[in-house]
CSV table of C-alpha atoms in Angstrom, one decimal:
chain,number,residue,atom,x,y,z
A,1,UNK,CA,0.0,0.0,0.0
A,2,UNK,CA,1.2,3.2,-1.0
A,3,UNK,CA,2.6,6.0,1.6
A,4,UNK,CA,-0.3,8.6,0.2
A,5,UNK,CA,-3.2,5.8,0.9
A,6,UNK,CA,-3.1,6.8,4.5
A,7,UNK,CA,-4.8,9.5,3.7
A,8,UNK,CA,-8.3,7.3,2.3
A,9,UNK,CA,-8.6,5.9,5.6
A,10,UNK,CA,-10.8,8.0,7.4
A,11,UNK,CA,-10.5,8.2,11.3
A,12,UNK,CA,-14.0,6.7,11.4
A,13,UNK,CA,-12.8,3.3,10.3
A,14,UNK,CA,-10.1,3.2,13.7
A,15,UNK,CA,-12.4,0.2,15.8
A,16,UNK,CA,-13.1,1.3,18.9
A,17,UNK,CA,-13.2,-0.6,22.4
A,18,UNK,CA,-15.1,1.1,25.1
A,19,UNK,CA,-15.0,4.2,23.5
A,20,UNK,CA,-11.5,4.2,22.7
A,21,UNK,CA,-10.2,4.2,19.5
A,22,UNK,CA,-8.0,1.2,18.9
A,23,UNK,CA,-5.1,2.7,16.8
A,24,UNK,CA,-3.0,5.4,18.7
A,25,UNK,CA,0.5,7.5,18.8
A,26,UNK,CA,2.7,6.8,21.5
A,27,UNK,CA,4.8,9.5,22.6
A,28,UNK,CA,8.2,7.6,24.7
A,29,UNK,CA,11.2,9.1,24.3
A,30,UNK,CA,10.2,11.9,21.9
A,31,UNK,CA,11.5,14.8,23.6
A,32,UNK,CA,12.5,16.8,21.7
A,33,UNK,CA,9.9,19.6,22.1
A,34,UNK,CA,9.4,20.7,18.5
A,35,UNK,CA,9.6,17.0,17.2
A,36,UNK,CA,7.2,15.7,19.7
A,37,UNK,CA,4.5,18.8,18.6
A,38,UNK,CA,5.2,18.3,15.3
A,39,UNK,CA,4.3,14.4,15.3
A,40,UNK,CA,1.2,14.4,17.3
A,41,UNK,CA,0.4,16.7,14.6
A,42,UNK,CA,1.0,15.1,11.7
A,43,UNK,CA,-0.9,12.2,13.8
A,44,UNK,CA,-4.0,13.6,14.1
A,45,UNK,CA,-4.3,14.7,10.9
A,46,UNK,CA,-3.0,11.6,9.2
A,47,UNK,CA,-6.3,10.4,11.3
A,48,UNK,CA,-5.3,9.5,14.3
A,49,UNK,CA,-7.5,9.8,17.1
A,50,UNK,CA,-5.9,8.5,20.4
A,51,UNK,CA,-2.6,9.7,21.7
A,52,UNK,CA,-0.5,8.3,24.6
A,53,UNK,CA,1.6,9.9,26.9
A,54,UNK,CA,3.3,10.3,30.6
A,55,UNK,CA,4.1,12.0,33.1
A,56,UNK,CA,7.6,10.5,32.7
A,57,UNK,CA,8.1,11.5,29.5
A,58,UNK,CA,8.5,15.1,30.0
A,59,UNK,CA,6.7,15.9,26.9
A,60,UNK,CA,2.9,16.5,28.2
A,61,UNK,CA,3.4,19.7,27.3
A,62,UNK,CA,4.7,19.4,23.7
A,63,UNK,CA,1.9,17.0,23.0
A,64,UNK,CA,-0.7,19.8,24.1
A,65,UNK,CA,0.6,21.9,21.5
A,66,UNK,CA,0.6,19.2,18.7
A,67,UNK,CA,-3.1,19.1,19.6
A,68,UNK,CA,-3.7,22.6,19.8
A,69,UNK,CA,-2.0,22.7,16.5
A,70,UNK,CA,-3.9,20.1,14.7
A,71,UNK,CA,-7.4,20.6,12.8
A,72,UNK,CA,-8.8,18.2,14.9
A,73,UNK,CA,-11.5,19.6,17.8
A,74,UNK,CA,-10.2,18.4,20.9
A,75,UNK,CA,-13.6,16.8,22.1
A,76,UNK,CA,-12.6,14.0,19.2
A,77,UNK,CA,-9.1,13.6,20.7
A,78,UNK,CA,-8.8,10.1,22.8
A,79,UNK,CA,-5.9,11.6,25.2
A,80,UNK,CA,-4.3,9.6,27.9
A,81,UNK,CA,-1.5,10.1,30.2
A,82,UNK,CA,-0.1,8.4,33.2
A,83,UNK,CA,1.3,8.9,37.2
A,84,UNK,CA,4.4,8.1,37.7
A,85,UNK,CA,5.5,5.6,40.5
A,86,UNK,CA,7.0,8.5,43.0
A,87,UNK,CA,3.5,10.3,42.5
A,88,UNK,CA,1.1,7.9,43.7
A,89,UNK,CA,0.5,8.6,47.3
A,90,UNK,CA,-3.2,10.6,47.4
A,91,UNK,CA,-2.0,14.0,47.8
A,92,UNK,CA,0.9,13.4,44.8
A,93,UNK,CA,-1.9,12.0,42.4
A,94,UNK,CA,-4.5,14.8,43.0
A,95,UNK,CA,-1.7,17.2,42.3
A,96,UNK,CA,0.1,16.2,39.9
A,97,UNK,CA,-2.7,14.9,37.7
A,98,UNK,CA,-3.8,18.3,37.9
A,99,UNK,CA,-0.2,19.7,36.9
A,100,UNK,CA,0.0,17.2,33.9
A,101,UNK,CA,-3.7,18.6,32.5
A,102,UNK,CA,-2.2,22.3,32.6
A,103,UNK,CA,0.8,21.3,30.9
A,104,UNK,CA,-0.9,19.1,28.3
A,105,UNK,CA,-3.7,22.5,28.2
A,106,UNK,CA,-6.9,20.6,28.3
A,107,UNK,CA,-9.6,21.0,30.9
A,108,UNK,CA,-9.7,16.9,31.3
A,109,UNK,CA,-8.0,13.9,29.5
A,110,UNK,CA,-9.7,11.0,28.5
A,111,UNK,CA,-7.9,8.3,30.1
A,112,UNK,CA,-5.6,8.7,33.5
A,113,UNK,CA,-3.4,5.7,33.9
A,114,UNK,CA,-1.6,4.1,37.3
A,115,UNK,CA,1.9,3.8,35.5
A,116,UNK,CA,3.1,1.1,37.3
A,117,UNK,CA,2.3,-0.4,41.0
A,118,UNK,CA,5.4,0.5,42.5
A,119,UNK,CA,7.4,2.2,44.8
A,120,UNK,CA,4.2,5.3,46.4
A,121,UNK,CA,1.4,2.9,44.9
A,122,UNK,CA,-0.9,1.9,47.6
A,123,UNK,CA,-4.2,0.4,46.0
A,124,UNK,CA,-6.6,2.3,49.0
A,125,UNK,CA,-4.8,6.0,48.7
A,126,UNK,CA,-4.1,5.7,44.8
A,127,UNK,CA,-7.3,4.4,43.5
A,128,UNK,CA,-9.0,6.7,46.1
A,129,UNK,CA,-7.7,9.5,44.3
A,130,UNK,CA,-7.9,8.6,41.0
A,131,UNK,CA,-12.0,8.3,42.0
A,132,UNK,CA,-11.7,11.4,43.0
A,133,UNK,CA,-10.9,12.9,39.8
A,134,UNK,CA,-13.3,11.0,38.1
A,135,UNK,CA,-16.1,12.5,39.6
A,136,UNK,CA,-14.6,15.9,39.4
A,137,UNK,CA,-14.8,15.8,35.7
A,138,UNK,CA,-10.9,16.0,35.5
A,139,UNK,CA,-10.6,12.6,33.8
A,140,UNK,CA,-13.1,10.4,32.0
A,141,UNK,CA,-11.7,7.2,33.0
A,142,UNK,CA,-9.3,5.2,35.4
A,143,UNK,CA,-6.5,3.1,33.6
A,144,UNK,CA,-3.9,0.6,35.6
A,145,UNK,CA,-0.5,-0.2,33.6
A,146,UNK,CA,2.1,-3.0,34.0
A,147,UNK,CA,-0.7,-4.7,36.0
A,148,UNK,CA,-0.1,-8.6,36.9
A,149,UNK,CA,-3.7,-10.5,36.8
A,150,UNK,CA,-3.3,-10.4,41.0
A,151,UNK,CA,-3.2,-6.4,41.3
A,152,UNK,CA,-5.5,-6.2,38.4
A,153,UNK,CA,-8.2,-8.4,40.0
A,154,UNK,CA,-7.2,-6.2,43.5
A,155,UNK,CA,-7.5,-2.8,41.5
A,156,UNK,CA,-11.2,-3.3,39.8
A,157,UNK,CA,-12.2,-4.4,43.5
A,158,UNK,CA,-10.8,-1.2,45.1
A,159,UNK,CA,-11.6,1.6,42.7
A,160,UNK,CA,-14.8,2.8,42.8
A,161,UNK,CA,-14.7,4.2,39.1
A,162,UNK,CA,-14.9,1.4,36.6
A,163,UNK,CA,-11.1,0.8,35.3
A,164,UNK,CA,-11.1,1.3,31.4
A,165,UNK,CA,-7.9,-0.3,30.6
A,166,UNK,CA,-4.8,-1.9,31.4
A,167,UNK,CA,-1.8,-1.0,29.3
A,168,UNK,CA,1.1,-3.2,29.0
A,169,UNK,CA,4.2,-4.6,27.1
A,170,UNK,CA,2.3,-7.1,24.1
A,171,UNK,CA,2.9,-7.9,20.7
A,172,UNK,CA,4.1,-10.9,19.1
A,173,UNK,CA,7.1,-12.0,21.0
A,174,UNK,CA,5.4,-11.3,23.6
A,175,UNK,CA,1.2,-12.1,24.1
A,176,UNK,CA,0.7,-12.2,27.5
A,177,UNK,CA,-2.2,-14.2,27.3
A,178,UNK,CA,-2.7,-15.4,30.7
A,179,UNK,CA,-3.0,-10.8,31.4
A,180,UNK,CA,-5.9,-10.6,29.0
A,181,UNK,CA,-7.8,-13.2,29.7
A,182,UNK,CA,-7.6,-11.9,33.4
A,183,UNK,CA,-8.4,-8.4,31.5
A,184,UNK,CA,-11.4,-10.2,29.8
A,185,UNK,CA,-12.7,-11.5,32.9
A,186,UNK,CA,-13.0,-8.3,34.4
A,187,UNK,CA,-13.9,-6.5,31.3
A,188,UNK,CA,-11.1,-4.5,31.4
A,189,UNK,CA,-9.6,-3.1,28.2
A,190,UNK,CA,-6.0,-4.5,26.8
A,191,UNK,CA,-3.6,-1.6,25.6
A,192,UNK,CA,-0.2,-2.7,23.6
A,193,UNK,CA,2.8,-0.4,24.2
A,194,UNK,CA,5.9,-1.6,22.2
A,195,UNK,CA,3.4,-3.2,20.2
A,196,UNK,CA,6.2,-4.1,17.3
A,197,UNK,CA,9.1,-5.5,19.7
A,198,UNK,CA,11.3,-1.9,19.5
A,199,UNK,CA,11.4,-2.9,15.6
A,200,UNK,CA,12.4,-6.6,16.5
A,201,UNK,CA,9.4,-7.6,14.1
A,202,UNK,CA,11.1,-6.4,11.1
A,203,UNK,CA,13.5,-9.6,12.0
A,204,UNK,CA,11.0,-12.1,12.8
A,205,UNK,CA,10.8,-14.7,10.0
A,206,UNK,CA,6.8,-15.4,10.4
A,207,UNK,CA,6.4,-11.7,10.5
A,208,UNK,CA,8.4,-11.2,7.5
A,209,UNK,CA,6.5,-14.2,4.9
A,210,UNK,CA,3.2,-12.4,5.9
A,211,UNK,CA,4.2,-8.9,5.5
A,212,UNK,CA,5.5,-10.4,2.3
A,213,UNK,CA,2.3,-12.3,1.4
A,214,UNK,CA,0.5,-8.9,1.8
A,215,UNK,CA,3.0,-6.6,0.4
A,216,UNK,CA,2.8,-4.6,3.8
A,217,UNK,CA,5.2,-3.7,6.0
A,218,UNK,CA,6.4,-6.0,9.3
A,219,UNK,CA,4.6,-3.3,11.3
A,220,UNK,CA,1.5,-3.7,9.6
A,221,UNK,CA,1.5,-7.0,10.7
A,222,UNK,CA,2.1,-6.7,14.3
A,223,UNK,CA,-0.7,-3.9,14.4
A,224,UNK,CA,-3.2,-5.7,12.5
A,225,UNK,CA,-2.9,-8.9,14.9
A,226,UNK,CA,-2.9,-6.7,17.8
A,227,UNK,CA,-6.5,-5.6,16.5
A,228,UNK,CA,-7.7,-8.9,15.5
A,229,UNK,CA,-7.4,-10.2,19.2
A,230,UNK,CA,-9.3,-7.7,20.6
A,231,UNK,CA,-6.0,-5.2,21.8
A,232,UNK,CA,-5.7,-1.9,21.2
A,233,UNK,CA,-2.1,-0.2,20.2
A,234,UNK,CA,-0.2,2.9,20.7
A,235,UNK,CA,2.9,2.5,18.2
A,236,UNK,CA,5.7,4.9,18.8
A,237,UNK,CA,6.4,6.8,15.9
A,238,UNK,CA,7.8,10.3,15.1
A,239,UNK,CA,8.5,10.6,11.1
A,240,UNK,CA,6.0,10.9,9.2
A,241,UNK,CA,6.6,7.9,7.1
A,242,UNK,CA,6.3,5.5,10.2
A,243,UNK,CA,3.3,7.4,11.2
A,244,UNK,CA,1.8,6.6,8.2
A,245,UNK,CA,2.8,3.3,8.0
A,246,UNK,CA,1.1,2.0,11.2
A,247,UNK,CA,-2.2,4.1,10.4
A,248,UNK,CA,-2.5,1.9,7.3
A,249,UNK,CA,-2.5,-1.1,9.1
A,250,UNK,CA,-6.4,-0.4,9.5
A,251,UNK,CA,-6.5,-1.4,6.1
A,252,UNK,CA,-4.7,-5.1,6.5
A,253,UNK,CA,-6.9,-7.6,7.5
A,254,UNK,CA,-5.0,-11.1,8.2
A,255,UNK,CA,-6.8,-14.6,7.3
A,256,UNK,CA,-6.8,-17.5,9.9
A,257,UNK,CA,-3.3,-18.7,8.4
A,258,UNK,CA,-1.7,-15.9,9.3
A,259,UNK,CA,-3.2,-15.3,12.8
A,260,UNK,CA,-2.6,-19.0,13.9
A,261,UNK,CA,0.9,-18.9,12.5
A,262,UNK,CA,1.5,-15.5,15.1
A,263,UNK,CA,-0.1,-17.4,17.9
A,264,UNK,CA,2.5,-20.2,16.9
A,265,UNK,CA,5.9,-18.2,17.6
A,266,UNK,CA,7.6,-19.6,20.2
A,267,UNK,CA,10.2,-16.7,20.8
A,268,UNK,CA,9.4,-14.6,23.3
A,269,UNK,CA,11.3,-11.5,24.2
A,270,UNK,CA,10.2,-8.8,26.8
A,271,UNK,CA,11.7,-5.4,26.1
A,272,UNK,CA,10.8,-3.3,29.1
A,273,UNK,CA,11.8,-5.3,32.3
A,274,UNK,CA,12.4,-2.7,35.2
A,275,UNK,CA,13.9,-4.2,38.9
A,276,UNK,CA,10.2,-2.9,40.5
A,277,UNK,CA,8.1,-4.8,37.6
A,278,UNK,CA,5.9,-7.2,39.2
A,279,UNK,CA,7.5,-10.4,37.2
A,280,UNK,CA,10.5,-10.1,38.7
């Protein structure tokens, strides 16, 4: 498919889950202010819909102004962000959520996420607050990240706002199925970051006979069999060529052949393993 075919698929076509739109841009480790505006940008009106970032990332504020720049009304922008570990005590979350929606300059995001249960998390004080914002209108829904099936299972019990979505590390090396069938169970939403490996797709032989087979890119791939089980992604990507790229995996749908032969990959390969992660 053709670079300039990104452009016929219309934003209404992105599948939704719960509201959510099921294609979005991540946002880790673009910092670079102008580059970070600049891609959300393009993003949104390439026909993106979603975007995904952190407090962590020290970029809230660049993506504010990618969105701000965009001809996109914000009311159709799916915007999440996340608390970082060191801000989860009740006091920290309240005030810091509130710092991350000036800097992003919205009046409420979409989707505030738990980024990982670690360190200040304490499911009582952090969920409490999180509630709280809820029903002050400042956010529209309560996400949990890097959640094991255990916390999960703990978190949906505790929070008194429904939780939307768990985000975690998922794509073909790595399908965490025993996490979304705990997320299914609880009807929970499954969100993909590093959804193509950190490009280790691109070297993956299955990957590579299907992306051939459908004269799309490895990328494609990944994304379209994230969709066809049921879980949303949130690609990284700052040029606009990649940014295009992933959008037009909407327009890939993969047979039964090549979905079994993904489930089949025996590799498995987790890129984001930090000391306080709960698997270790």
């Amino acid at each position: 498919m053709a670079a300039d075919n990104a452009e016929q698929i219309a934003p209404e076509t992105c599948p939704t889950a719960a509201g959510m739109p099921m294609l979005g841009l991540g946002t880790w480790q673009n910092d670079s202010p102008e580059e970070c505006a600049e891609s959300v940008r393009t993003a949104l009106e390439t026909g993106y819909r979603h975007i995904d970032t952190a407090q962590a990332y020290d970029n809230e504020e660049a993506v504010g102004e990618g969105i701000a720049a965009a001809d996109v009304d914000r009311e159709d922008v799916f915007l999440a962000t996340k608390v970082w570990l060191s801000n989860l005590a009740y006091d920290d979350v309240l005030e810091t959520a509130r710092e991350s929606i000036d800097r992003l300059g919205v009046e409420y995001v979409d989707l505030l996420y738990v980024h990982w249960p670690a360190r200040t998390y304490d499911p009582a004080e952090t969920l409490d607050a999180f509630s709280e914002l809820h029903e002050e209108g400042l956010i529209e829904n309560v996400g949990v990240s890097n959640f094991q099936p255990e916390q999960l299972k703990e978190a949906v019990e505790r929070c008194d706002a429904p939780i939307l979505a768990n985000q975690v590390e998922l794509h073909p090396l790595l399908p965490q199925e025993e996490i979304r069938d705990a997320c299914a169970a609880h009807d929970v939403e499954v969100v993909a970051y590093s959804p193509i490996a950190r490009g280790d797709v691109f070297d993956q032989p299955e990957i590579q006979e299907i992306a051939d087979k459908h004269d799309v890119s490895e990328a494609q791939v990944s994304l379209a069999w994230l969709r066809e089980i049921g879980v949303t992604s949130i690609p990284k990507a700052t040029g606009e060529d990649h940014i295009r790229d992933n959008w037009e995996s909407l327009a890939l749908e993969l047979d039964q052949d090549d979905i079994e032969t993904i489930d089949a990959i025996e590799e498995t390969d987790r890129k984001v393993d930090p000391e306080f992660g709960l698997w270790n």
